[in-house]
Amino acid sequence: MDKLVIKGGNRLVGSIKVGGAKNSALPLLAATILAGGESSLTNVPDLKDIETFAELLRHIGCKVNYEAQKKSISVDASEIDSFDAPYELVKTMRAAILVLGPLVARFNKARVSLPGGCAIGERPVDLHIKGLELMGADVTIEHGYITVVADKLRGTRIYLDTPTVTGTENLMLAAVFAEGESTIENAALEPEVLELAEALSSMGAEISGAGTDIIKIQGVKELKPLAHNVMADRIEAGTLMVAAAMTKGDVLIEDCPFEHLDALTAKLGEAGATITEEEDGVRIKGDWPIRSVDIKTNPYPGFPTDMQAQMTAIMSIAGGLSVITETIFENRFMHVGELKRMGADIVVDGRNAIVRGVKGLSGAPLMATDLRASASLVLAGLVADGTTEISRIYHLDRGYERLEEKLAALGADIKRTKQ
Ligand code: EPU
């Protein structure tokens, strides 16, 4: 197993390019199931989750060629002959649930392992299931699997009790061939949902309203294969921004999806960072002392839960008191215990973390617990006094493309070693 060894104290300076968005690439890969023939995606990040999704597509009969070095993947979905997503794959990547919608849309059946709870919360998929039932599918849950059978999905009105991101995506994918019009109300507004809608439209789907809370899908008879360039990862960009701010750095982030980062850049600005849009990207300069700011996570365009752990790390060395409220997932403070081992002063009370900024953190051996928590530990390691060793970084590798190489290119003293 790999671990990261970081010697803290270096200021990050230079320019760095952001990779393709994991949370866009995964639903786009699911969309390739909808059309016979060969689909292709470019700017695909080189990540464990993409490999796992490719494995899942192969399992159902697709021919997949993932060239991680070239950041491209092609999927030929002409001969799908299996309709199930097994437990072994779903347990390592919950986004596997995204094959449910397209399989039912094209083949009227699917069997997908019910994802369990995970490190950040219970994460039910009841709204994905409710939507399919409203469209006329028969859903049974047995032996840990969701089995869906439909004669033909029918367009209908689906109101989501909460604007679930993958739920909105799954139901959009399911509705493309449904008879008549489907309406998804209280839909998620995340940029990844809009990108999926645009990609589906380029395949011939009739979708309007994506990016607003009411999405309408008019069923069509068939789609053509997808050819799409994946947008830049807003969470990777955001994580690099926090790294620059925390180390008093001066970093130009190329291919930065600035327009998707308003909530984060507002908060980093309040905390004292200077963020400017330049011709080649977005420049972020850190300034000390970092000011404490309160953070409350919310669905897009609110502050992203996927940036909460990283903000907890920066607030741990800010000059005051910060209240961080997590409203999306009930258990997303796993990083706090590890940050405290580095000397952070944080109290978790239900959905709030009360962070009293300390003068400095000290390097320590740490354990990564989930994807974004791991990123926050890396950030803390960059400013800590002495050496920080982070184990179980397979969590980090699920969603960050060799983060250590990007940080090292900016001047960080960070290395991957074998345990
Ligand atoms: N929820 C329900 N019922 C459902 C679905 C969701 O109650 O059927 C609740 C969840 O329990 C949660 C809230 O709705 O409280 C929002 O969850 P959502 O479904 O939006 O999350 P998700 O689609 O499972 C995606 C990202 C996550 C990101 C969240 C929130 C992908 C593949 N994953 O998850 O990304 O945190 O949206 O923005 O797009 C990550 O990249 O680290 C990550 C966890």
XYZ file of C-alpha atoms and ligand atoms in Angstrom:
463
model
C 0.000 0.000 0.000
C 1.248 3.490 -0.835
C 1.618 6.329 1.605
C 2.449 10.017 1.261
C 5.336 11.607 3.107
C 5.170 15.397 3.362
C 7.687 17.787 4.859
C 5.734 20.919 5.643
C 6.693 24.540 5.264
C 7.177 25.117 1.530
C 5.319 27.923 -0.192
C 3.507 26.809 -3.378
C 4.460 28.856 -6.433
C 3.934 28.309 -10.153
C 1.206 27.171 -12.490
C -0.713 23.929 -12.640
C -3.365 22.430 -14.891
C -6.572 20.923 -13.537
C -7.656 17.479 -14.774
C -11.051 16.307 -16.006
C -13.901 16.080 -13.500
C -14.430 12.667 -11.901
C -18.041 13.407 -11.021
C -18.759 14.348 -14.653
C -16.826 11.523 -16.261
C -18.722 8.856 -14.278
C -22.283 9.803 -15.397
C -20.940 10.409 -18.931
C -19.586 6.846 -18.938
C -23.025 5.659 -17.801
C -24.557 7.573 -20.734
C -22.494 5.526 -23.200
C -24.718 2.522 -22.321
C -27.651 4.266 -24.036
C -26.392 3.907 -27.618
C -25.065 1.014 -29.689
C -21.757 1.809 -31.413
C -18.613 3.411 -30.075
C -18.690 6.417 -27.759
C -15.580 8.313 -26.799
C -14.616 10.670 -24.006
C -11.531 12.873 -23.815
C -9.980 14.765 -20.885
C -10.833 11.742 -18.727
C -8.962 11.857 -15.412
C -6.548 9.043 -14.596
C -8.301 7.780 -11.473
C -9.177 4.570 -9.690
C -12.922 5.337 -9.906
C -12.707 5.607 -13.708
C -10.937 2.236 -13.840
C -13.653 0.729 -11.660
C -16.407 2.147 -13.893
C -14.582 0.810 -16.978
C -14.495 -2.589 -15.257
C -18.242 -2.381 -14.650
C -18.917 -1.497 -18.309
C -16.798 -4.488 -19.392
C -18.742 -6.673 -16.972
C -22.039 -5.865 -18.730
C -20.540 -6.612 -22.159
C -19.150 -3.272 -23.401
C -15.788 -3.147 -25.162
C -13.802 -0.532 -23.291
C -10.450 0.963 -24.169
C -9.240 3.248 -21.369
C -5.982 4.974 -22.248
C -5.273 6.726 -18.983
C -2.053 8.327 -20.257
C -3.882 9.846 -23.202
C -6.831 10.765 -20.975
C -9.244 9.071 -23.340
C -11.709 6.240 -23.133
C -13.828 4.560 -25.779
C -16.838 2.397 -25.007
C -18.565 0.189 -27.550
C -21.966 -0.623 -26.059
C -23.256 -2.578 -29.097
C -23.287 -5.978 -27.403
C -24.435 -5.530 -23.838
C -25.392 -8.997 -22.602
C -25.516 -8.623 -18.832
C -27.636 -6.222 -16.836
C -26.149 -6.330 -13.383
C -23.723 -4.328 -11.282
C -22.264 -6.756 -8.741
C -21.585 -6.034 -5.076
C -17.790 -6.323 -5.569
C -17.800 -3.268 -7.835
C -20.535 -1.206 -6.144
C -18.925 -1.567 -2.723
C -15.784 0.196 -3.946
C -17.626 2.892 -5.898
C -21.167 4.002 -5.120
C -21.427 5.837 -8.452
C -21.934 2.368 -9.991
C -25.627 3.003 -9.199
C -25.547 5.236 -12.311
C -25.854 2.200 -14.611
C -29.363 1.581 -13.285
C -31.095 4.346 -15.274
C -29.476 3.704 -18.682
C -29.821 -0.102 -18.470
C -33.537 0.160 -17.711
C -33.966 2.846 -20.381
C -32.404 0.725 -23.150
C -33.117 -2.861 -22.057
C -36.066 -2.503 -19.635
C -34.172 -4.331 -16.901
C -31.267 -3.987 -14.497
C -29.964 -5.535 -11.308
C -27.633 -3.402 -9.226
C -26.198 -4.077 -5.792
C -27.756 -1.736 -3.243
C -24.925 0.521 -2.045
C -24.528 0.441 1.714
C -23.679 3.333 3.984
C -20.182 4.716 3.570
C -17.587 6.660 5.521
C -19.443 9.968 5.097
C -23.025 8.932 5.796
C -25.889 6.590 5.165
C -26.366 7.781 1.570
C -29.699 6.180 0.631
C -30.808 5.766 -3.006
C -34.551 5.802 -2.300
C -35.126 8.760 -4.639
C -33.477 6.975 -7.582
C -35.840 4.052 -6.941
C -38.929 6.198 -6.382
C -38.343 7.963 -9.703
C -38.101 4.683 -11.618
C -41.269 3.407 -9.930
C -43.123 6.580 -10.897
C -42.047 5.938 -14.497
C -43.769 2.559 -14.294
C -40.905 0.228 -13.388
C -41.275 -2.665 -10.949
C -38.578 -2.467 -8.318
C -37.747 -5.188 -5.823
C -34.991 -5.207 -3.258
C -33.779 -8.678 -2.381
C -30.523 -10.230 -1.196
C -28.888 -6.791 -1.220
C -29.744 -6.109 -4.869
C -32.150 -3.680 -6.535
C -33.910 -5.450 -9.397
C -35.786 -3.265 -11.849
C -38.069 -4.518 -14.595
C -40.277 -2.417 -16.866
C -42.494 -3.058 -19.885
C -41.761 0.425 -21.079
C -40.871 3.464 -18.979
C -43.466 6.248 -19.210
C -42.768 9.936 -18.873
C -44.166 11.374 -15.646
C -43.662 14.043 -12.993
C -41.005 13.230 -10.389
C -40.497 15.488 -7.396
C -37.234 14.892 -5.531
C -37.507 15.450 -1.768
C -33.891 16.504 -1.827
C -31.935 17.622 -4.909
C -29.763 14.510 -5.197
C -26.974 14.803 -7.780
C -26.613 11.195 -8.953
C -30.367 10.715 -8.423
C -31.109 13.533 -10.893
C -28.532 12.080 -13.298
C -29.858 8.521 -13.018
C -33.435 9.639 -13.675
C -32.404 11.814 -16.621
C -30.580 8.799 -18.065
C -33.656 6.617 -17.452
C -36.072 9.085 -19.037
C -34.398 9.588 -22.435
C -36.453 6.814 -24.107
C -39.552 7.005 -21.873
C -42.875 7.485 -23.621
C -43.875 11.173 -23.533
C -42.517 13.830 -21.226
C -40.721 13.333 -17.906
C -40.320 16.213 -15.485
C -37.795 16.136 -12.650
C -38.694 18.754 -10.035
C -36.330 19.995 -7.326
C -33.555 18.658 -9.554
C -29.904 19.130 -8.593
C -28.282 22.244 -10.112
C -24.684 20.982 -10.014
C -22.594 21.744 -13.148
C -22.087 17.981 -13.617
C -25.855 17.574 -14.127
C -25.845 20.306 -16.759
C -22.880 18.739 -18.514
C -24.622 15.345 -18.623
C -27.748 16.988 -20.094
C -25.641 18.698 -22.769
C -23.908 15.418 -23.589
C -27.233 13.563 -23.827
C -28.594 16.315 -26.077
C -25.565 15.890 -28.356
C -26.540 12.186 -28.608
C -30.029 13.205 -29.752
C -31.948 13.376 -26.451
C -34.503 16.153 -25.936
C -33.762 17.780 -22.604
C -34.525 21.281 -21.379
C -34.130 23.074 -18.081
C -30.917 21.378 -16.888
C -29.103 23.761 -14.583
C -32.475 24.842 -13.136
C -34.577 22.938 -10.622
C -37.053 21.712 -13.248
C -35.695 19.445 -15.960
C -37.931 18.232 -18.774
C -37.097 15.233 -20.927
C -39.067 14.329 -24.029
C -38.591 10.649 -24.841
C -36.919 9.828 -28.185
C -36.626 6.490 -30.026
C -32.842 6.149 -30.126
C -29.575 7.934 -29.481
C -26.288 8.043 -31.328
C -22.950 7.375 -29.589
C -21.393 10.082 -27.468
C -18.265 12.073 -28.298
C -17.449 14.472 -25.492
C -14.619 16.331 -23.786
C -14.996 16.145 -19.979
C -15.023 19.509 -18.197
C -12.368 20.472 -15.643
C -12.725 19.246 -12.061
C -13.996 22.070 -9.862
C -13.124 20.211 -6.656
C -9.551 19.510 -7.724
C -9.242 23.190 -8.695
C -10.727 24.204 -5.332
C -8.356 21.933 -3.423
C -5.357 23.481 -5.225
C -6.722 26.948 -4.406
C -6.841 26.113 -0.705
C -3.304 24.670 -0.925
C -2.066 27.959 -2.434
C -3.901 30.074 0.142
C -2.717 27.973 3.069
C 0.960 28.083 2.097
C 0.983 31.856 1.390
C 1.575 30.774 -2.181
C 1.124 32.338 -5.601
C -0.394 29.804 -7.981
C -1.937 30.093 -11.428
C -4.547 27.388 -11.926
C -4.942 26.637 -15.618
C -8.197 25.264 -17.036
C -9.857 26.394 -13.829
C -13.664 26.177 -13.951
C -13.876 29.555 -12.191
C -17.577 29.998 -12.951
C -18.364 26.874 -10.881
C -16.407 27.997 -7.843
C -18.227 31.154 -6.722
C -19.042 29.978 -3.193
C -15.475 28.807 -2.567
C -13.766 31.873 -4.032
C -16.085 34.146 -2.006
C -15.084 32.371 1.200
C -11.362 32.262 0.368
C -11.584 35.975 -0.437
C -13.188 36.666 2.961
C -10.385 34.622 4.527
C -7.842 36.980 2.962
C -6.745 35.283 -0.267
C -6.537 37.294 -3.488
C -8.127 35.575 -6.462
C -7.949 37.036 -9.951
C -8.981 35.761 -13.347
C -6.153 35.961 -15.894
C -5.974 35.045 -19.550
C -4.481 31.575 -18.878
C -6.347 30.726 -15.701
C -7.099 31.846 -12.187
C -4.381 33.178 -9.894
C -4.618 32.718 -6.163
C -2.319 34.404 -3.699
C -2.368 33.589 -0.015
C -1.851 36.154 2.668
C -1.369 35.654 6.393
C -2.831 35.811 8.907
C -5.697 33.828 7.394
C -8.997 35.185 8.677
C -11.576 32.840 10.177
C -14.801 32.483 8.211
C -17.899 30.408 8.843
C -18.833 27.802 6.240
C -22.141 26.066 5.629
C -22.347 23.383 2.968
C -25.358 23.393 0.672
C -26.405 22.013 -2.701
C -24.993 23.975 -5.677
C -24.647 26.955 -5.968
C -24.115 26.759 -2.202
C -20.776 25.861 -0.676
C -19.826 22.324 -1.865
C -19.665 19.573 0.733
C -16.756 18.188 -1.308
C -14.703 21.248 -0.209
C -15.705 21.175 3.470
C -12.803 19.051 4.731
C -10.251 21.219 2.890
C -11.780 24.386 4.425
C -11.639 22.766 7.864
C -7.895 22.298 7.312
C -7.275 25.945 6.385
C -9.516 27.235 9.185
C -7.506 25.183 11.682
C -4.643 27.697 11.247
C -6.789 30.846 10.867
C -6.738 33.726 13.314
C -10.009 33.178 15.165
C -13.093 31.033 15.506
C -14.840 29.370 12.595
C -18.072 27.379 12.609
C -18.285 24.809 9.836
C -21.740 23.355 9.276
C -22.193 20.234 7.160
C -25.783 19.969 5.926
C -25.432 17.331 3.168
C -23.860 14.278 4.813
C -24.300 13.308 8.453
C -20.830 11.922 9.070
C -18.416 14.038 7.096
C -16.048 15.119 9.856
C -13.764 12.065 9.863
C -10.769 14.303 9.093
C -11.232 16.203 12.361
C -9.792 13.440 14.560
C -6.666 13.313 12.389
C -6.300 17.126 12.229
C -6.499 17.176 16.040
C -3.564 14.751 16.153
C -1.629 17.509 14.360
C -2.560 20.014 17.056
C -5.747 21.493 15.572
C -8.329 22.737 18.082
C -11.673 21.503 16.748
C -14.841 20.385 18.513
C -17.509 18.532 16.575
C -21.037 18.995 17.822
C -23.538 17.218 15.582
C -23.412 18.848 12.180
C -21.094 21.657 13.334
C -17.344 21.726 13.709
C -16.139 24.581 15.867
C -12.598 25.400 14.816
C -10.371 27.619 16.937
C -7.400 28.593 14.817
C -4.008 27.573 16.245
C -0.596 29.121 15.489
C 0.662 26.051 13.675
C 0.175 22.334 13.080
C 2.758 19.668 13.747
C 3.486 16.773 11.410
C 2.215 13.353 12.491
C 1.444 9.888 11.132
C -2.137 10.013 9.826
C -4.704 7.741 8.269
C -6.893 8.744 5.316
C -10.563 7.819 5.804
C -12.379 9.027 2.687
C -11.597 10.935 -0.456
C -11.985 14.578 0.569
C -10.850 13.917 4.151
C -7.585 12.613 2.665
C -7.153 15.829 0.696
C -7.567 17.897 3.859
C -4.800 15.903 5.558
C -2.470 16.528 2.624
C -3.199 20.273 2.899
C -2.518 20.222 6.631
C 0.744 18.354 5.986
C 1.883 21.104 3.596
C 1.934 23.682 6.404
C 2.769 21.469 9.376
C 6.035 21.648 11.197
C 8.068 18.505 10.446
C 6.997 15.353 8.624
C 3.478 14.065 8.028
C 2.936 10.521 6.782
C -0.485 9.683 5.401
C -1.424 6.037 4.955
C -4.421 4.456 3.161
C -4.124 6.972 0.339
C -6.105 4.705 -1.967
C -8.970 6.927 -0.799
C -7.165 9.958 -2.266
C -6.362 8.124 -5.512
C -10.057 7.479 -6.137
C -10.588 11.142 -6.924
C -7.276 13.012 -7.312
C -4.940 12.418 -10.230
C -1.511 11.978 -8.595
C -2.084 14.982 -6.355
C 1.435 14.649 -4.964
C 2.978 15.237 -8.424
C 0.930 18.391 -8.926
C 1.841 19.743 -5.483
C 5.519 18.800 -5.918
C 5.571 20.683 -9.242
C 4.493 23.760 -7.270
C 7.333 23.321 -4.776
C 5.859 21.087 -2.070
C 8.120 18.498 -0.458
C 5.847 15.500 -0.926
C 6.617 11.933 -1.974
C 4.722 8.711 -2.530
C 6.395 5.703 -0.964
C 5.505 2.064 -0.347
C 4.452 1.204 3.184
N -30.222 11.385 -0.659
C -31.387 10.789 -0.264
N -31.964 9.882 -1.096
C -31.449 9.554 -2.300
C -30.259 10.183 -2.716
C -29.665 11.100 -1.873
O -31.878 11.056 0.821
O -32.028 8.731 -2.997
C -29.575 12.381 0.213
C -28.168 11.950 0.662
O -28.217 11.116 1.785
C -27.529 13.292 0.957
C -28.169 14.225 -0.072
O -29.325 13.541 -0.544
O -27.891 13.714 2.239
C -27.305 14.577 -1.245
O -26.707 13.415 -1.789
P -26.499 13.223 -3.341
O -27.376 12.113 -3.799
O -26.611 14.524 -4.031
O -25.000 12.704 -3.416
P -24.464 11.705 -4.487
O -25.146 11.938 -5.765
O -24.415 10.341 -3.929
C -22.610 13.283 -5.465
C -21.126 13.232 -5.620
C -20.490 13.360 -4.250
C -20.928 14.697 -3.646
C -22.452 14.765 -3.581
C -22.981 16.096 -3.089
C -20.833 11.856 -7.585
C -20.388 10.567 -8.172
N -20.747 11.971 -6.248
O -22.951 12.186 -4.621
O -19.087 13.368 -4.446
O -20.421 14.821 -2.343
O -23.002 14.530 -4.892
O -22.531 17.121 -3.876
O -21.220 12.761 -8.312
C -16.848 13.111 -3.802
O -16.522 13.343 -4.983
O -16.011 13.088 -2.861
C -18.246 12.853 -3.490
C -18.627 12.222 -2.376
